XYZ file of C-alpha atoms in Angstrom:
304
model
C -51.839 120.626 -45.155
C -49.151 117.927 -45.748
C -48.718 116.662 -49.255
C -48.946 113.015 -50.286
C -47.414 112.436 -53.723
C -48.854 109.450 -55.632
C -48.236 107.654 -58.916
C -51.628 106.084 -59.372
C -54.338 104.469 -57.352
C -56.070 101.261 -58.373
C -58.683 101.357 -55.539
C -60.701 104.580 -55.466
C -61.478 104.005 -51.820
C -57.755 104.279 -51.000
C -57.649 107.587 -52.795
C -60.553 108.910 -50.721
C -59.109 107.621 -47.469
C -55.805 109.403 -48.085
C -57.566 112.510 -49.273
C -59.243 113.045 -45.876
C -55.814 113.566 -44.262
C -53.434 114.827 -46.903
C -53.275 117.043 -50.006
C -53.060 114.473 -52.809
C -50.815 115.478 -55.723
C -49.647 113.398 -58.657
C -45.972 112.523 -58.850
C -45.714 114.113 -62.355
C -47.173 117.460 -61.299
C -44.473 120.113 -61.553
C -45.861 122.886 -59.281
C -45.316 121.301 -55.806
C -44.480 122.918 -52.516
C -41.618 120.521 -51.874
C -41.282 121.471 -48.234
C -44.809 120.143 -47.532
C -44.269 116.723 -49.105
C -44.702 114.171 -46.265
C -45.231 110.851 -48.159
C -44.546 109.425 -51.555
C -46.472 106.443 -53.026
C -44.822 104.907 -56.162
C -44.567 101.570 -57.975
C -41.813 101.544 -60.690
C -42.420 104.665 -62.740
C -39.610 106.579 -61.129
C -36.149 105.887 -59.846
C -36.352 107.149 -56.269
C -32.783 108.104 -55.935
C -30.862 110.318 -53.438
C -31.090 113.227 -55.845
C -34.838 112.803 -56.117
C -35.441 112.459 -52.397
C -33.212 115.344 -51.475
C -35.788 117.745 -53.010
C -38.233 117.011 -50.133
C -36.597 117.993 -46.849
C -39.596 116.993 -44.701
C -40.343 113.651 -46.361
C -41.108 110.982 -43.712
C -42.520 107.957 -45.568
C -42.059 106.151 -48.835
C -44.675 103.605 -49.857
C -44.198 101.011 -52.611
C -46.466 98.043 -53.264
C -43.532 95.868 -54.185
C -41.315 93.273 -52.473
C -38.125 94.357 -54.194
C -36.824 97.832 -53.477
C -34.067 98.231 -56.065
C -35.818 101.287 -57.421
C -35.501 103.029 -54.018
C -32.310 104.414 -52.462
C -32.561 102.499 -49.229
C -29.323 103.788 -47.767
C -30.506 107.395 -48.115
C -33.834 106.567 -46.554
C -32.141 104.914 -43.530
C -29.708 107.841 -43.144
C -32.521 110.421 -43.235
C -34.800 108.262 -41.103
C -37.492 107.945 -43.868
C -39.706 105.006 -43.268
C -40.211 102.580 -46.165
C -43.544 100.692 -46.314
C -43.539 97.821 -48.832
C -44.760 94.275 -49.288
C -43.084 91.774 -46.943
C -42.351 88.441 -48.683
C -43.674 86.438 -45.732
C -46.910 88.430 -45.419
C -49.895 86.041 -45.306
C -51.996 88.687 -47.012
C -49.921 88.005 -50.189
C -50.500 84.297 -50.375
C -53.424 84.505 -52.816
C -51.588 86.849 -55.223
C -50.314 84.661 -58.033
C -49.830 87.104 -60.916
C -46.021 86.924 -61.061
C -45.817 83.111 -60.807
C -48.477 83.010 -63.564
C -46.296 85.288 -65.698
C -43.285 82.952 -65.225
C -45.469 79.998 -66.096
C -46.676 81.750 -69.214
C -43.188 82.460 -70.337
C -42.073 78.872 -69.763
C -44.924 77.490 -71.791
C -44.374 80.072 -74.541
C -40.646 79.328 -74.680
C -41.099 75.513 -74.862
C -43.640 75.647 -77.711
C -41.563 78.294 -79.561
C -44.679 80.414 -80.077
C -42.921 83.755 -80.819
C -41.594 82.374 -84.009
C -44.976 81.555 -85.346
C -46.540 84.732 -84.102
C -43.918 86.922 -85.788
C -43.642 85.138 -89.052
C -45.610 84.395 -92.183
C -45.454 80.555 -92.226
C -46.367 77.517 -94.238
C -48.182 74.537 -92.830
C -44.919 72.591 -93.164
C -43.356 74.924 -90.497
C -45.196 72.934 -87.837
C -42.167 70.545 -87.989
C -39.591 73.358 -87.785
C -38.749 72.691 -84.130
C -38.259 69.560 -82.101
C -40.866 70.052 -79.374
C -41.953 67.597 -76.729
C -44.753 67.235 -74.233
C -44.377 68.821 -70.809
C -43.360 65.587 -69.124
C -40.173 65.447 -71.096
C -38.869 68.817 -69.744
C -37.014 69.584 -66.588
C -37.551 73.008 -65.031
C -35.201 74.401 -62.380
C -36.474 77.115 -60.063
C -33.957 79.356 -58.308
C -35.593 80.922 -55.310
C -38.275 78.916 -53.342
C -40.202 81.780 -51.745
C -43.894 82.602 -52.216
C -43.659 82.874 -56.006
C -41.172 80.000 -56.454
C -43.407 77.668 -54.448
C -46.514 78.566 -56.425
C -44.668 78.087 -59.694
C -43.308 74.734 -58.483
C -46.789 73.430 -57.702
C -48.231 74.672 -61.003
C -45.440 73.019 -63.064
C -45.853 69.774 -61.215
C -49.608 69.755 -61.944
C -48.700 70.016 -65.624
C -46.415 66.990 -65.388
C -43.087 68.723 -65.743
C -40.095 67.470 -63.883
C -39.391 70.197 -61.397
C -36.526 70.988 -59.076
C -35.559 73.968 -57.059
C -32.592 75.627 -55.353
C -32.656 78.130 -52.487
C -29.986 79.602 -50.281
C -32.052 78.629 -47.163
C -30.204 75.592 -45.870
C -33.364 74.409 -44.136
C -34.801 73.530 -47.520
C -32.108 71.050 -48.483
C -34.135 68.195 -46.941
C -37.203 69.088 -48.854
C -38.280 66.929 -51.818
C -37.286 68.593 -55.119
C -34.263 70.323 -53.809
C -31.020 70.190 -55.877
C -27.725 71.885 -55.400
C -27.287 74.923 -57.713
C -24.731 73.056 -59.951
C -26.923 70.030 -60.448
C -29.937 72.121 -61.093
C -28.235 74.099 -63.792
C -26.827 71.029 -65.499
C -30.123 69.141 -65.516
C -32.606 71.903 -66.403
C -34.095 72.554 -69.820
C -35.688 75.668 -68.376
C -34.385 77.855 -65.572
C -36.656 80.355 -63.785
C -35.295 83.049 -61.532
C -37.671 83.672 -58.693
C -35.253 84.780 -55.988
C -35.446 87.999 -53.900
C -32.966 90.692 -54.801
C -30.525 92.717 -52.783
C -27.122 94.209 -53.730
C -25.313 90.986 -52.764
C -26.880 89.271 -55.729
C -26.113 91.949 -58.296
C -25.075 90.092 -61.539
C -25.681 86.788 -59.669
C -26.439 84.859 -62.863
C -23.228 85.341 -64.717
C -20.912 83.429 -67.173
C -19.843 81.021 -64.502
C -23.404 79.780 -64.082
C -24.333 80.146 -67.697
C -21.353 77.874 -68.698
C -22.831 75.087 -66.484
C -26.223 75.238 -68.259
C -27.244 73.318 -71.280
C -26.461 75.018 -74.616
C -30.086 74.973 -75.636
C -31.820 75.937 -72.360
C -34.444 78.615 -71.736
C -33.943 81.297 -69.171
C -36.953 83.022 -67.593
C -36.660 85.992 -65.259
C -39.616 87.537 -63.569
C -37.742 88.664 -60.425
C -35.341 91.575 -60.914
C -33.120 92.535 -63.842
C -30.186 93.114 -61.636
C -29.899 89.480 -60.903
C -28.497 88.794 -64.370
C -25.132 89.849 -65.691
C -26.472 91.239 -68.947
C -23.160 91.286 -70.790
C -22.553 87.644 -70.048
C -26.126 86.661 -71.025
C -25.722 88.538 -74.263
C -22.445 86.768 -75.098
C -24.074 83.407 -74.308
C -27.142 83.998 -76.442
C -25.015 85.195 -79.406
C -22.874 82.039 -79.076
C -25.743 79.624 -78.455
C -28.551 80.488 -80.801
C -30.601 77.403 -79.699
C -30.834 78.861 -76.206
C -33.396 81.582 -75.410
C -34.220 84.086 -72.703
C -37.655 85.445 -71.709
C -37.272 88.446 -69.472
C -39.984 90.454 -67.786
C -37.319 92.578 -66.132
C -34.037 94.229 -67.191
C -31.540 96.589 -65.491
C -32.459 100.259 -65.558
C -35.946 99.524 -66.703
C -37.290 102.740 -65.114
C -34.725 104.946 -66.810
C -32.912 104.142 -69.999
C -34.420 100.832 -71.001
C -34.173 101.592 -74.714
C -30.408 101.832 -74.295
C -30.197 98.470 -72.522
C -27.953 96.043 -74.484
C -30.441 93.178 -74.095
C -33.330 95.347 -75.295
C -31.414 96.354 -78.313
C -30.434 92.719 -79.091
C -34.021 91.523 -78.716
C -35.127 93.883 -81.483
C -32.907 92.122 -84.038
C -32.747 88.495 -82.813
C -35.147 85.681 -82.167
C -33.753 84.064 -79.029
C -34.480 86.927 -76.547
C -37.870 88.309 -75.643
C -38.611 91.127 -73.186
C -41.840 92.274 -71.618
C -42.330 95.529 -69.694
C -42.418 94.165 -66.083
C -45.900 92.617 -66.475
C -45.536 90.113 -63.650
C -47.539 91.926 -60.977
C -49.573 94.083 -63.219
C -52.912 92.300 -63.354
C -55.778 94.544 -62.270
C -56.664 92.425 -59.218
C -53.070 92.037 -58.049
C -52.353 95.797 -58.372
C -55.457 96.506 -56.249
C -54.612 93.926 -53.596
C -50.978 94.941 -53.169
C -52.012 98.576 -53.042
C -54.552 97.803 -50.295
C -51.846 96.103 -48.194
C -49.326 99.002 -48.156
C -51.951 101.749 -47.914
C -53.540 99.936 -44.927
C -50.177 99.666 -43.279
C -49.525 103.365 -43.921
C -52.830 104.467 -42.359
C -52.391 102.143 -39.402
C -49.043 103.698 -38.547
C -50.576 107.150 -38.526
C -53.471 106.081 -36.335
C -51.171 104.844 -33.508
């Protein structure tokens, strides 16, 4: 019987549906007949590299309930004709899933009100005046990436009375209200949220050239992919501009050596960088809904 390797199922029904056709074995189980592995289902727990895939000579399908695929060696899969099933960013089934945009919104509100300082410190009542903080209508938020998540975040921020603008590489969006060129958006924004899709072209996209255009006391939020940010450039900027801050839900190499990451190390000793463990899509309902989408697509392909 063919083997289906899996990380974890959120929906028990999906487990039972797969079990009818395949021998289900957890990814972390060591005693596996590698020649019988037909499909792998994984979120972010493993870096699915060429070296990892090469162990399974009869692997045909990789399933990931994610839009980004930087944790998967796509070139190897294409070369070996291994089909990748993941979330398509324009899939209508995803429109009601708002967990990542909610995470970005939470980080923006947390950053503006300087909440980590008060959560982490013993304080006096007089500390309520420690920072110059304003109501939402006095802040400008710039969103880079106007896809499903960026659009939802834009609407939510508008409803809270923020001034909101966006930039996207899609030239068709230039005529849409709220659009600004990248340079204007960077110069004007008190908060910048990265919500763009990632591919290798945008590795280290947010670098010192862009950082040098930003205000020296701005807040950077990233709930997209860690690879979008040049981490050395951001670290240098944060060291030099202590009134700026970064709230990151993603960092580079987060599935492997995150504890050796330079930003992770800096965050342990400083108070203008905060990192969370990729919580954006990890609400119980979102995990279940995204799992349903990719498992349904997998089972449909087999029933043809």
